[in-house]
C-alpha positions as CSV (number, residue, x, y, z in Angstrom):
1,M,0.1,-0.1,0.1
2,D,1.6,3.3,-1.0
3,S,1.7,6.2,1.5
4,A,-1.2,8.3,-0.4
5,E,-3.5,5.3,0.1
6,Y,-2.7,4.8,3.7
7,E,-3.3,8.4,4.4
8,R,-6.8,8.3,2.7
9,K,-7.6,5.3,4.9
10,I,-6.4,6.8,8.1
11,A,-8.3,10.0,7.1
12,S,-11.4,8.3,7.1
13,R,-10.7,6.9,10.9
14,F,-10.4,10.8,11.7
15,A,-14.2,11.1,11.5
16,A,-14.9,8.5,13.9
17,F,-13.1,10.7,16.5
18,D,-14.6,14.0,15.2
19,Q,-17.9,12.9,16.9
20,D,-19.7,16.4,16.3
21,G,-18.4,16.7,12.7
22,N,-16.7,20.2,13.1
23,G,-13.7,19.3,11.3
24,Y,-11.5,18.7,14.4
25,I,-10.9,16.5,17.5
26,D,-11.2,18.2,20.8
27,R,-12.0,17.4,24.3
28,E,-15.7,17.8,23.7
29,D,-15.7,14.8,21.1
30,F,-14.5,12.6,23.9
31,S,-16.7,13.8,26.6
32,G,-19.7,13.8,24.1
33,A,-18.8,10.1,23.4
34,A,-18.9,9.3,26.9
35,A,-22.2,11.0,27.5
36,A,-23.8,9.1,24.6
37,L,-22.4,5.8,25.8
38,L,-23.6,6.5,29.4
39,A,-27.1,7.0,28.0
40,E,-27.0,3.9,25.9
41,F,-26.2,1.9,28.8
42,S,-28.5,3.7,31.1
43,T,-25.5,4.6,33.5
44,T,-25.6,7.9,35.3
45,A,-22.5,10.2,35.1
46,R,-22.3,10.6,38.7
47,C,-21.8,6.9,39.5
48,D,-18.6,5.4,39.9
49,K,-18.6,3.8,36.5
50,G,-19.9,7.2,35.0
51,Q,-17.1,9.0,36.5
52,A,-14.6,6.4,35.4
53,L,-15.8,6.9,31.8
54,Y,-15.4,10.6,31.8
55,S,-12.0,10.4,33.5
56,G,-10.9,7.7,31.0
57,A,-12.3,10.0,28.1
58,E,-10.2,12.9,29.4
59,A,-7.1,10.7,29.6
60,F,-7.8,9.6,26.2
61,W,-8.0,13.1,24.8
62,Q,-4.8,14.2,26.8
63,G,-2.9,11.4,25.4
64,M,-4.1,12.1,21.7
65,A,-3.4,15.8,22.3
66,G,-0.2,15.2,23.6
67,I,0.8,13.3,20.4
68,A,-1.0,15.0,17.9
69,D,-1.7,18.5,18.8
70,V,1.3,20.0,17.2
71,D,0.2,23.8,17.4
72,G,-0.9,23.4,21.1
73,D,-4.5,24.9,20.1
74,Q,-6.3,22.0,22.2
75,R,-7.7,20.8,18.7
76,V,-6.4,18.1,16.5
77,T,-6.9,18.7,12.9
78,R,-7.3,15.9,10.1
79,E,-3.7,16.8,9.2
80,E,-2.3,16.5,12.5
81,F,-4.1,13.3,13.2
82,I,-2.5,11.9,9.9
83,T,0.8,13.2,10.6
84,G,1.2,13.6,14.3
85,A,-0.9,10.7,15.7
86,V,-1.1,8.0,13.0
87,K,2.4,8.1,11.5
88,R,4.1,8.1,14.9
89,L,2.2,5.1,16.0
90,R,2.0,3.0,12.8
91,D,4.8,0.8,13.9
92,N,3.7,0.4,17.4
93,P,-0.2,0.3,17.6
94,Q,-0.2,-0.8,21.2
95,R,1.2,2.6,22.2
96,F,-2.1,4.1,20.8
97,A,-4.1,1.2,22.7
98,E,-2.2,2.3,25.9
99,I,-3.5,5.7,25.3
100,A,-7.0,4.4,25.2
101,R,-6.9,2.0,27.8
102,P,-8.6,4.0,30.7
103,F,-11.4,4.8,28.4
104,L,-11.8,1.5,27.0
105,H,-11.5,-0.1,30.5
106,A,-14.3,2.1,31.9
107,L,-16.4,1.4,28.9
108,I,-16.1,-2.3,29.2
109,A,-17.1,-1.9,32.8
110,I,-20.3,-0.4,31.6
111,A,-20.9,-2.5,28.5
112,D,-20.1,-6.1,30.4
113,E,-23.3,-6.3,32.2
114,D,-22.8,-9.5,33.8
115,G,-19.0,-9.3,34.4
116,D,-17.9,-12.0,32.1
117,G,-16.9,-10.1,29.2
118,V,-18.6,-7.9,26.4
119,T,-21.1,-9.8,24.4
120,P,-21.1,-9.0,20.7
121,S,-24.5,-7.6,21.1
122,A,-23.2,-5.2,23.5
123,A,-20.2,-4.2,21.4
124,E,-22.7,-3.4,18.6
125,R,-24.5,-1.0,20.7
126,V,-21.1,0.7,21.6
127,L,-20.1,0.6,18.0
128,R,-23.4,2.4,16.9
129,V,-23.0,5.1,19.5
130,L,-19.3,5.7,18.4
131,G,-20.6,6.2,14.7
132,V,-19.4,3.0,13.1
133,A,-21.4,2.5,9.8
134,P,-24.5,0.5,10.3
135,D,-23.9,-1.9,7.6
136,V,-20.7,-3.1,9.2
137,V,-21.4,-3.0,13.0
138,T,-22.2,-6.7,13.3
139,Q,-19.3,-7.8,11.3
140,V,-16.9,-5.6,13.4
141,A,-18.3,-6.6,16.5
142,A,-18.0,-10.5,15.6
143,A,-14.3,-9.7,14.6
144,L,-13.5,-8.4,18.1
145,D,-14.3,-11.8,19.5
146,A,-10.9,-13.1,18.2
147,D,-11.2,-16.4,20.1
148,G,-15.1,-16.9,19.0
149,D,-16.2,-17.7,22.6
150,G,-19.0,-15.2,22.5
151,R,-17.3,-12.8,25.0
152,I,-15.0,-9.8,23.9
153,T,-12.0,-9.4,26.5
154,E,-10.3,-6.1,27.1
155,D,-7.3,-7.4,25.4
156,E,-9.4,-8.3,22.3
157,I,-11.0,-4.7,22.4
158,L,-7.6,-3.0,22.9
159,A,-5.9,-5.0,19.9
160,G,-8.9,-4.4,17.7
161,F,-9.0,-0.8,18.5
162,A,-5.3,0.0,18.0
163,S,-5.2,-2.0,14.8
164,Y,-8.3,-0.2,13.2
165,F,-7.0,3.4,14.0
166,V,-3.4,3.2,13.1
167,T,-3.1,0.6,10.6
168,P,-4.4,0.6,7.1
169,E,-6.5,-2.5,7.3
170,P,-10.3,-2.5,7.3
């Protein structure tokens, strides 16, 4: 895959973070995603799980801004996302997963309603809220269950998340 094609694919991932569609990623995109996820799973913002999700969203934002916000304006533009975050992380997707870990860990605590892993149907709900195209939600959720046991672990989620956002694969 040539560099131009890689950049086009990664630029499409930018839209997943730009939750409000204003052309840049900022703190509000992360807190807005947290609020929408809490609403989806009928979890209050003031409970421990809600607070953990907001804290995780803030940590995720700070990690992304630290890597990608080159000009320090507290916004990550599409260009900054492509050059700042993705190119630096392309060879080490796990680094991106570690930035996302606090958010994803808190999200798993909310989506894993019975404490034994996130089901593919719960993952579908999360993916819909986060703006994944409806025609691929079921396929993506099933792919996250790498071992096919009907439960999606934190490690499977982290690996899938990192791979999707910093590699050119679908």
